Short mmCIF file of C-alpha atoms and ligand atoms in Angstrom, two decimals:
data_model
loop_
_atom_site.label_atom_id
_atom_site.label_comp_id
_atom_site.label_asym_id
_atom_site.label_seq_id
_atom_site.Cartn_x
_atom_site.Cartn_y
_atom_site.Cartn_z
CA UNK Q 1 14.53 -10.77 12.81
CA UNK Q 2 17.45 -10.56 14.54
CA UNK Q 3 20.65 -13.03 13.02
CA UNK Q 4 22.95 -15.18 14.41
CA UNK Q 5 26.45 -15.35 12.26
CA UNK Q 6 25.66 -18.63 10.62
CA UNK Q 7 22.49 -17.16 9.69
CA UNK Q 8 20.01 -18.60 11.88
CA UNK Q 9 16.81 -16.97 13.05
CA UNK Q 10 18.71 -15.43 17.67
CA UNK Q 11 15.08 -13.86 18.09
CA UNK Q 12 13.42 -10.80 17.81
CA UNK Q 13 14.29 -6.73 18.39
CA UNK Q 14 10.49 -5.02 18.76
CA UNK Q 15 10.12 -1.75 16.99
CA UNK Q 16 12.39 1.75 17.67
CA UNK Q 17 9.53 4.41 19.03
CA UNK Q 18 9.61 7.80 18.47
CA UNK Q 19 10.36 7.67 14.87
CA UNK Q 20 9.16 10.51 12.18
CA UNK Q 21 7.29 10.76 9.04
CA UNK Q 22 10.89 10.62 6.48
CA UNK Q 23 12.15 8.03 9.43
CA UNK Q 24 14.64 10.67 11.34
CA UNK Q 25 13.71 10.02 14.57
CA UNK Q 26 11.95 12.66 17.10
CA UNK Q 27 11.76 13.61 21.18
CA UNK Q 28 10.28 10.42 22.18
CA UNK Q 29 12.79 8.56 20.56
CA UNK Q 30 13.44 5.07 21.46
CA UNK Q 31 14.81 1.90 20.06
CA UNK Q 32 13.88 -1.23 20.66
CA UNK Q 33 14.63 -4.05 22.84
CA UNK Q 34 16.57 -7.03 21.03
CA UNK Q 35 14.33 -10.29 22.08
CA UNK Q 36 17.43 -13.35 22.15
CA UNK Q 37 16.42 -16.83 22.82
CA UNK Q 38 18.30 -20.00 21.85
CA UNK Q 39 13.85 -20.93 20.09
CA UNK Q 40 12.15 -18.80 18.28
CA UNK Q 41 8.60 -19.79 18.34
CA UNK Q 42 6.67 -17.50 15.13
CA UNK Q 43 2.54 -17.30 15.80
CA UNK Q 44 2.27 -14.15 14.14
CA UNK Q 45 -1.59 -15.58 12.31
CA UNK Q 46 -2.84 -15.04 9.15
CA UNK Q 47 -0.19 -13.65 6.67
CA UNK Q 48 2.01 -12.81 9.65
CA UNK Q 49 4.86 -10.11 8.51
CA UNK Q 50 8.36 -12.03 10.29
CA UNK Q 51 6.47 -15.62 8.58
CA UNK Q 52 6.37 -13.64 6.03
CA UNK Q 53 9.72 -13.25 5.17
CA UNK Q 54 11.49 -16.38 7.63
CA UNK Q 55 9.30 -18.21 4.76
CA UNK Q 56 11.08 -16.96 1.75
CA UNK Q 57 14.91 -16.41 2.89
CA UNK Q 58 14.32 -20.47 3.65
CA UNK Q 59 12.44 -21.47 1.53
CA UNK Q 60 10.16 -23.02 3.54
CA UNK Q 61 7.10 -23.17 0.76
CA UNK Q 62 9.31 -25.25 -1.45
CA UNK Q 63 7.39 -28.06 -2.45
CA UNK Q 64 4.56 -27.06 -0.67
CA UNK Q 65 1.24 -24.70 -2.61
CA UNK Q 66 0.43 -21.47 -2.80
CA UNK Q 67 -0.52 -20.76 0.49
CA UNK Q 68 -4.81 -19.00 0.04
CA UNK Q 69 -6.53 -16.96 2.11
CA UNK Q 70 -9.94 -16.00 2.69
CA UNK Q 71 -10.91 -12.23 4.62
CA UNK Q 72 -13.54 -12.30 6.73
CA UNK Q 73 -15.48 -9.31 8.11
CA UNK Q 74 -17.33 -9.82 11.16
CA UNK Q 75 -19.40 -7.39 12.96
CA UNK Q 76 -21.17 -6.95 16.32
CA UNK Q 77 -25.12 -6.40 17.55
CA UNK Q 78 -26.51 -5.83 20.08
CA UNK Q 79 -30.36 -7.18 18.60
CA UNK Q 80 -33.88 -6.48 20.03
CA UNK Q 81 -34.89 -9.01 23.53
CA UNK Q 82 -37.09 -10.13 21.27
CA UNK Q 83 -34.87 -11.49 18.04
CA UNK Q 84 -32.41 -13.08 20.39
CA UNK Q 85 -32.30 -17.11 20.12
CA UNK Q 86 -29.06 -17.58 22.12
CA UNK Q 87 -27.29 -20.76 20.69
CA UNK Q 88 -28.84 -20.19 17.54
CA UNK Q 89 -25.95 -20.87 14.48
CA UNK Q 90 -25.85 -20.39 10.98
CA UNK Q 91 -23.72 -20.84 8.01
CA UNK Q 92 -24.61 -20.35 4.78
CA UNK Q 93 -22.67 -20.00 1.40
CA UNK Q 94 -22.80 -18.63 -1.39
CA UNK Q 95 -24.72 -15.36 -2.22
CA UNK Q 96 -24.60 -12.61 -2.77
CA UNK Q 97 -21.38 -14.22 -4.99
CA UNK Q 98 -22.02 -15.73 -7.75
CA UNK Q 99 -21.03 -19.54 -7.91
CA UNK Q 100 -17.83 -18.78 -9.67
CA UNK Q 101 -16.38 -17.10 -5.78
CA UNK Q 102 -15.63 -18.93 -2.80
CA UNK Q 103 -16.99 -16.85 1.01
CA UNK Q 104 -19.70 -17.62 3.42
CA UNK Q 105 -21.55 -15.80 6.04
CA UNK Q 106 -21.58 -17.06 9.91
CA UNK Q 107 -24.31 -15.94 12.78
CA UNK Q 108 -24.10 -17.21 16.88
CA UNK Q 109 -26.45 -16.32 18.34
CA UNK Q 110 -24.67 -15.83 21.72
CA UNK Q 111 -25.40 -13.79 24.92
CA UNK Q 112 -26.31 -10.78 26.07
CA UNK Q 113 -28.56 -10.09 22.87
CA UNK Q 114 -25.65 -10.23 21.63
CA UNK Q 115 -25.18 -11.59 17.68
CA UNK Q 116 -22.06 -11.73 15.76
CA UNK Q 117 -22.26 -11.72 11.89
CA UNK Q 118 -19.83 -11.91 9.63
CA UNK Q 119 -18.57 -13.31 5.69
CA UNK Q 120 -15.60 -14.09 4.28
CA UNK Q 121 -14.89 -14.09 0.71
CA UNK Q 122 -12.54 -16.64 -0.93
CA UNK Q 123 -9.90 -13.96 -1.82
CA UNK Q 124 -9.22 -15.88 -4.70
CA UNK Q 125 -11.24 -13.86 -6.84
CA UNK Q 126 -11.27 -12.87 -10.15
CA UNK Q 127 -13.36 -10.20 -10.91
CA UNK Q 128 -10.76 -6.65 -9.59
CA UNK Q 129 -14.28 -4.26 -9.03
CA UNK Q 130 -16.17 -7.30 -6.84
CA UNK Q 131 -15.89 -5.60 -2.48
CA UNK Q 132 -15.83 -8.01 0.12
CA UNK Q 133 -17.29 -5.37 2.29
CA UNK Q 134 -19.78 -4.08 -0.28
CA UNK Q 135 -20.39 -8.41 -0.16
CA UNK Q 136 -21.14 -8.29 3.13
CA UNK Q 137 -23.40 -5.52 4.03
CA UNK Q 138 -25.29 -7.45 0.71
CA UNK Q 139 -25.57 -11.24 3.35
CA UNK Q 140 -27.51 -8.69 5.99
CA UNK Q 141 -30.47 -8.12 3.67
CA UNK Q 142 -31.40 -11.62 3.11
CA UNK Q 143 -34.76 -12.86 3.63
CA UNK Q 144 -33.49 -15.51 6.27
CA UNK Q 145 -31.45 -12.69 8.32
CA UNK Q 146 -32.36 -9.12 7.63
CA UNK Q 147 -35.25 -9.14 10.04
CA UNK Q 148 -33.04 -10.31 13.19
CA UNK Q 149 -31.54 -6.73 13.53
CA UNK Q 150 -34.40 -4.87 12.66
CA UNK Q 151 -34.54 -2.52 16.10
CA UNK Q 152 -30.60 -3.41 16.73
CA UNK Q 153 -27.56 -2.05 16.67
CA UNK Q 154 -23.85 -2.45 15.81
CA UNK Q 155 -20.95 -2.12 18.50
CA UNK Q 156 -18.31 -3.24 16.65
CA UNK Q 157 -16.67 -3.63 13.66
CA UNK Q 158 -13.63 -6.22 12.45
CA UNK Q 159 -11.57 -7.67 9.61
CA UNK Q 160 -9.07 -9.96 9.17
CA UNK Q 161 -7.83 -12.60 7.01
CA UNK Q 162 -7.70 -16.53 7.55
CA UNK Q 163 -5.52 -19.67 6.21
CA UNK Q 164 -7.55 -21.50 3.06
CA UNK Q 165 -4.33 -23.64 1.81
CA UNK Q 166 -4.52 -26.00 4.42
CA UNK Q 167 -2.60 -29.81 4.72
CA UNK Q 168 -1.02 -28.60 1.06
CA UNK Q 169 -0.19 -25.72 1.78
CA UNK Q 170 2.00 -25.45 5.47
CA UNK Q 171 5.59 -24.75 4.90
CA UNK Q 172 7.88 -26.24 6.07
CA UNK Q 173 7.51 -25.38 9.61
CA UNK Q 174 10.75 -25.97 11.01
CA UNK Q 175 14.60 -23.72 10.44
CA UNK Q 176 17.26 -22.54 13.02
CA UNK Q 177 16.62 -21.15 15.54
CA UNK Q 178 13.07 -21.30 15.32
CA UNK Q 179 10.04 -22.58 13.82
CA UNK Q 180 6.08 -21.24 12.43
CA UNK Q 181 2.94 -22.12 15.04
CA UNK Q 182 -0.96 -21.69 14.23
CA UNK Q 183 -2.21 -19.98 11.10
CA UNK Q 184 1.06 -18.19 10.33
CA UNK Q 185 1.61 -21.95 8.96
CA UNK Q 186 -2.12 -22.26 8.23
CA UNK Q 187 -3.72 -24.64 10.11
CA UNK Q 188 -6.94 -23.13 9.86
CA UNK Q 189 -10.10 -26.19 8.64
CA UNK Q 190 -11.97 -24.33 6.12
CA UNK Q 191 -15.29 -26.47 5.75
CA UNK Q 192 -15.04 -26.25 9.74
CA UNK Q 193 -13.79 -21.61 9.66
CA UNK Q 194 -11.55 -22.83 12.84
CA UNK Q 195 -7.82 -23.21 13.57
CA UNK Q 196 -7.62 -22.32 16.58
CA UNK Q 197 -7.99 -25.68 18.35
CA UNK Q 198 -4.95 -26.90 15.26
CA UNK Q 199 -3.05 -23.03 16.42
CA UNK Q 200 -3.40 -23.96 19.78
CA UNK Q 201 -2.51 -27.64 19.05
CA UNK Q 202 1.25 -26.43 16.97
CA UNK Q 203 2.45 -24.28 20.19
CA UNK Q 204 1.75 -27.66 22.47
CA UNK Q 205 3.71 -30.08 19.44
CA UNK Q 206 6.50 -27.38 18.65
CA UNK Q 207 6.76 -26.11 22.61
CA UNK Q 208 7.48 -29.74 23.03
CA UNK Q 209 10.39 -30.95 20.28
CA UNK Q 210 11.46 -27.18 21.60
CA UNK Q 211 12.20 -28.84 25.90
CA UNK Q 212 13.91 -31.59 24.12
CA UNK Q 213 15.90 -29.99 23.01
CA UNK Q 214 16.73 -27.39 25.82
CA UNK Q 215 17.30 -30.09 28.46
CA UNK Q 216 19.55 -31.92 25.22
CA UNK Q 217 21.92 -29.44 25.48
CA UNK Q 218 20.95 -28.03 21.65
CA UNK Q 219 20.44 -24.32 20.70
CA UNK Q 220 18.92 -22.76 17.84
CA UNK Q 221 19.34 -25.47 15.27
CA UNK Q 222 16.69 -26.90 13.23
CA UNK Q 223 13.88 -28.93 14.97
CA UNK Q 224 13.31 -31.56 12.81
CA UNK Q 225 11.21 -33.52 14.07
CA UNK Q 226 8.51 -30.32 15.00
CA UNK Q 227 7.96 -30.75 11.00
CA UNK Q 228 8.86 -34.32 11.04
CA UNK Q 229 5.68 -34.69 13.15
CA UNK Q 230 2.69 -32.79 12.74
CA UNK Q 231 1.30 -34.69 10.16
CA UNK Q 232 0.53 -37.79 11.89
CA UNK Q 233 -0.62 -35.43 15.18
CA UNK Q 234 -4.40 -34.32 15.74
CA UNK Q 235 -3.64 -31.07 13.71
CA UNK Q 236 -3.13 -33.41 10.60
CA UNK Q 237 -5.05 -35.97 11.51
CA UNK Q 238 -7.91 -32.90 11.36
CA UNK Q 239 -5.87 -31.07 8.09
CA UNK Q 240 -6.51 -34.80 5.68
CA UNK Q 241 -9.91 -35.22 5.34
CA UNK Q 242 -10.88 -31.84 4.22
CA UNK Q 243 -7.72 -30.95 1.80
CA UNK Q 244 -9.63 -31.25 -1.29
CA UNK Q 245 -12.84 -29.49 -0.33
CA UNK Q 246 -10.98 -25.62 -1.15
CA UNK Q 247 -9.84 -27.01 -4.46
CA UNK Q 248 -12.88 -28.27 -5.64
CA UNK Q 249 -15.02 -24.64 -4.35
CA UNK Q 250 -12.58 -23.01 -6.10
CA UNK Q 251 -11.90 -24.97 -8.98
CA UNK Q 252 -15.39 -26.22 -9.77
CA UNK Q 253 -17.61 -23.43 -8.11
CA UNK Q 254 -19.95 -23.72 -4.81
CA UNK Q 255 -22.44 -25.66 -5.64
CA UNK Q 256 -20.16 -28.40 -6.97
CA UNK Q 257 -17.09 -27.90 -5.65
CA UNK Q 258 -18.80 -27.98 -2.23
CA UNK Q 259 -21.27 -30.89 -3.19
CA UNK Q 260 -17.66 -32.98 -4.54
CA UNK Q 261 -16.08 -31.91 -1.53
CA UNK Q 262 -18.71 -33.02 0.43
CA UNK Q 263 -18.49 -36.58 -0.90
CA UNK Q 264 -14.42 -36.80 -1.04
CA UNK Q 265 -14.13 -35.74 3.01
CA UNK Q 266 -17.01 -39.02 3.20
CA UNK Q 267 -14.74 -41.07 1.92
CA UNK Q 268 -10.95 -40.31 3.74
CA UNK Q 269 -12.59 -40.58 6.61
CA UNK Q 270 -13.17 -43.74 4.98
CA UNK Q 271 -9.90 -43.80 3.57
CA UNK Q 272 -10.49 -43.38 0.73
CA UNK Q 273 -9.24 -40.60 -1.34
CA UNK Q 274 -11.09 -40.04 -4.12
CA UNK Q 275 -9.13 -37.76 -5.82
CA UNK Q 276 -5.54 -37.95 -4.29
CA UNK Q 277 -4.58 -34.74 -3.54
CA UNK Q 278 -5.37 -31.05 -5.57
CA UNK Q 279 -3.49 -28.78 -5.91
CA UNK Q 280 -5.07 -25.16 -5.58
CA UNK Q 281 -3.12 -23.57 -8.49
CA UNK Q 282 -1.55 -19.57 -8.50
CA UNK Q 283 -1.48 -17.70 -5.55
CA UNK Q 284 -4.43 -15.01 -4.90
CA UNK Q 285 -2.65 -11.68 -5.76
CA UNK Q 286 -2.46 -14.10 -9.01
CA UNK Q 287 -6.03 -14.52 -9.59
CA UNK Q 288 -7.80 -10.75 -10.05
CA UNK Q 289 -7.51 -10.32 -14.62
CA UNK Q 290 -7.48 -7.21 -15.74
CA UNK Q 291 -11.08 -4.97 -15.59
CA UNK Q 292 -10.48 -4.92 -19.36
CA UNK Q 293 -12.16 -8.01 -19.57
CA UNK Q 294 -14.17 -7.69 -16.22
CA UNK Q 295 -17.43 -6.77 -15.52
CA UNK Q 296 -18.35 -3.48 -13.48
CA UNK Q 297 -20.15 -4.44 -10.15
CA UNK Q 298 -22.18 -1.25 -8.54
CA UNK Q 299 -23.62 -1.86 -4.81
CA UNK Q 300 -26.55 -0.03 -2.90
CA UNK Q 301 -26.75 2.77 -1.47
CA UNK Q 302 -26.13 1.22 2.90
CA UNK Q 303 -28.90 2.03 4.67
CA UNK Q 304 -27.20 3.43 7.01
CA UNK Q 305 -29.23 1.25 9.70
CA UNK Q 306 -28.98 -2.07 8.63
CA UNK Q 307 -25.25 -2.19 5.48
CA UNK Q 308 -23.11 0.87 6.25
CA UNK Q 309 -19.94 1.78 4.78
CA UNK Q 310 -16.62 1.57 5.07
CA UNK Q 311 -15.73 4.82 7.62
CA UNK Q 312 -18.59 3.57 9.76
CA UNK Q 313 -17.18 0.64 10.85
CA UNK Q 314 -13.61 1.42 11.22
CA UNK Q 315 -15.24 4.18 14.08
CA UNK Q 316 -16.13 0.45 15.71
CA UNK Q 317 -13.25 -1.22 15.26
CA UNK Q 318 -11.71 1.27 17.95
CA UNK Q 319 -8.24 1.98 15.24
CA UNK Q 320 -5.38 4.70 16.56
CA UNK Q 321 -2.33 5.00 15.62
CA UNK Q 322 -0.14 7.37 16.68
CA UNK Q 323 0.14 9.98 13.99
CA UNK Q 324 3.59 11.01 13.07
CA UNK Q 325 5.29 7.73 11.87
CA UNK Q 326 6.68 6.07 8.98
CA UNK Q 327 3.66 5.31 6.63
CA UNK Q 328 3.17 0.95 7.61
CA UNK Q 329 1.44 -0.32 4.90
CA UNK Q 330 5.10 0.45 2.43
CA UNK Q 331 3.81 0.90 -1.75
CA UNK Q 332 8.19 -0.56 -3.34
CA UNK Q 333 7.32 1.76 -6.77
CA UNK Q 334 4.65 3.54 -6.59
CA UNK Q 335 5.03 4.27 -10.74
CA UNK Q 336 4.36 0.22 -10.61
CA UNK Q 337 0.91 1.62 -7.93
CA UNK Q 338 -0.33 3.08 -10.92
CA UNK Q 339 0.55 1.82 -14.57
CA UNK Q 340 -0.76 -1.26 -13.58
CA UNK Q 341 -2.91 -1.89 -10.50
CA UNK Q 342 -4.37 1.46 -11.32
CA UNK Q 343 -4.31 0.80 -15.13
CA UNK Q 344 -4.55 -2.86 -15.37
CA UNK Q 345 -6.63 -3.91 -12.72
CA UNK Q 346 -8.98 -0.42 -11.67
CA UNK Q 347 -7.39 -0.42 -8.32
CA UNK Q 348 -8.87 -3.03 -6.49
CA UNK Q 349 -7.18 -1.86 -3.20
CA UNK Q 350 -9.75 0.50 -2.79
CA UNK Q 351 -12.06 -2.14 -3.69
CA UNK Q 352 -10.79 -5.50 -1.19
CA UNK Q 353 -9.48 -2.78 1.43
CA UNK Q 354 -12.58 -2.98 4.78
CA UNK Q 355 -11.77 0.54 5.48
CA UNK Q 356 -11.28 2.18 2.97
CA UNK Q 357 -7.34 2.87 2.79
CA UNK Q 358 -6.79 3.21 -0.03
CA UNK Q 359 -7.99 6.43 -2.56
CA UNK Q 360 -7.34 7.00 -6.12
CA UNK Q 361 -7.86 10.62 -5.89
CA UNK Q 362 -7.93 13.29 -9.28
CA UNK Q 363 -9.60 11.93 -12.92
CA UNK Q 364 -5.94 13.29 -14.95
CA UNK Q 365 -3.09 11.86 -12.79
CA UNK Q 366 -4.10 10.62 -10.01
CA UNK Q 367 -2.59 10.07 -7.02
CA UNK Q 368 -2.71 6.93 -4.51
CA UNK Q 369 -3.21 8.35 -0.86
CA UNK Q 370 -2.80 6.57 2.04
CA UNK Q 371 -5.10 6.44 4.11
CA UNK Q 372 -3.10 4.82 7.17
CA UNK Q 373 -4.56 5.38 10.48
CA UNK Q 374 -7.80 3.60 9.16
CA UNK Q 375 -6.14 0.17 8.99
CA UNK Q 376 -7.85 -3.15 11.00
CA UNK Q 377 -3.98 -4.92 9.59
CA UNK Q 378 -6.75 -8.10 8.17
CA UNK Q 379 -3.59 -7.95 6.20
CA UNK Q 380 -5.47 -8.79 2.27
CA UNK Q 381 -3.32 -5.25 0.66
CA UNK Q 382 -0.64 -7.77 1.62
CA UNK Q 383 -1.90 -10.83 -0.51
CA UNK Q 384 -4.08 -9.47 -2.76
CA UNK Q 385 -2.32 -6.80 -5.04
CA UNK Q 386 -1.88 -8.25 -7.82
CA UNK Q 387 1.68 -6.70 -8.07
CA UNK Q 388 2.48 -7.95 -4.44
CA UNK Q 389 4.00 -3.98 -4.34
CA UNK Q 390 2.47 -3.82 -0.20
CA UNK Q 391 3.98 -5.20 2.63
CA UNK Q 392 2.46 -4.65 5.60
CA UNK Q 393 4.58 -3.81 8.44
CA UNK Q 394 3.96 -3.62 12.07
CA UNK Q 395 3.14 0.14 12.96
CA UNK Q 396 4.16 2.05 16.00
CA UNK Q 397 3.93 0.46 19.12
CA UNK Q 398 0.51 -0.78 20.28
CA UNK Q 399 -1.42 0.54 17.12
CA UNK Q 400 -4.81 -0.35 15.22
CA UNK Q 401 -7.82 -1.84 16.40
CA UNK Q 402 -8.85 -2.63 20.01
CA UNK Q 403 -11.29 -4.67 19.67
CA UNK Q 404 -14.04 -5.06 22.31
CA UNK Q 405 -15.87 -8.25 22.74
CA UNK Q 406 -15.11 -9.61 19.02
S1 LIG F 501 -4.70 -1.29 4.13
FE1 LIG F 501 -4.56 -4.10 4.30
S2 LIG F 501 -4.38 -4.91 6.13
FE2 LIG F 501 -5.02 -2.39 6.62
S3 LIG F 501 -7.10 -2.71 6.56
FE3 LIG F 501 -6.49 -2.00 4.27
S4 LIG F 501 -6.50 -4.17 3.20
FE4 LIG F 501 -6.73 -5.05 5.71
#
């Protein structure tokens, strides 16, 4: 991030290349470039690294509900031709999750015998023994869907956090010198599992306000009209009627919460706000309970045909990072990680990470190992670590997953 003399955002700098593990320059060192602008729009997706910094620096979340997130894990399959039903869409809630854990699946048959299947787990789950990856693997064994994959081949894998807070969690979008757009602000419509339309709309809306500012000779000030206009725009009209779906689901569980959420959405389309606007409660990181108060979950072993382990999955994400570079998953306090993440919460990072990046190794004096080269950049560790002790920062260059047809 580049700041001007008065603290306004003045642009961004690309990362330095050719930095060693210890932070010292290597022979290949190349300094990043400064990109200076009158206004900078940040569209980094959910839990953007720079957006997070901006929200904290300018207090953009003051008076708003905490942002909520889900972790979506997805596989791409080429199924047997006789199992392919082009255009078929299946959505489910619940199983194999308990009633108190939010989430559900999607399954789309599209062209060339391709099937896209995925599972979203809401990151406000409480049991640190839960593994979103294993829940997804279990989901595929349900009689409703398992036959789809018989004789097929898994060809792609990926994972990404999505923003689920909606209307009441969107931070103030504008600050001196720029604005937030897209899922970095959190425009996903949870019941529709869809945010691309609003991300595009927010980019267009922000661009219109930047254009007006530039024409009148302004620069690096606050685009207050952009912040003031989105709730009355198509984005606001899309998010307002569904604003209670996620809080009701979280508070009342899947069966009752979804039922009442549906009723509330229907009432809102008739302009009858049954429940007003409900809050979300705690941030996702604060929802974990100490391991001692939770039951252990044992997941079945993968069969290598329908269900898989994490490492063979990461292989299909074409993830690649420059090996000699500073670790891009920054643990602020190693002692806290051991005292709390491991000893109190039972090491949830070893389960919530869909790429097997985190391991506690050793019995008597466990050591925290970070296999950063496997990271698929889903941002879950930055969101769900119980102490906010892990920060995801962009690795060198274009390192990360290289999704094909995902
Ligand atoms: S290390 Fe963090 S960002 Fe990377 S895949 Fe694991 S949870 Fe996601």
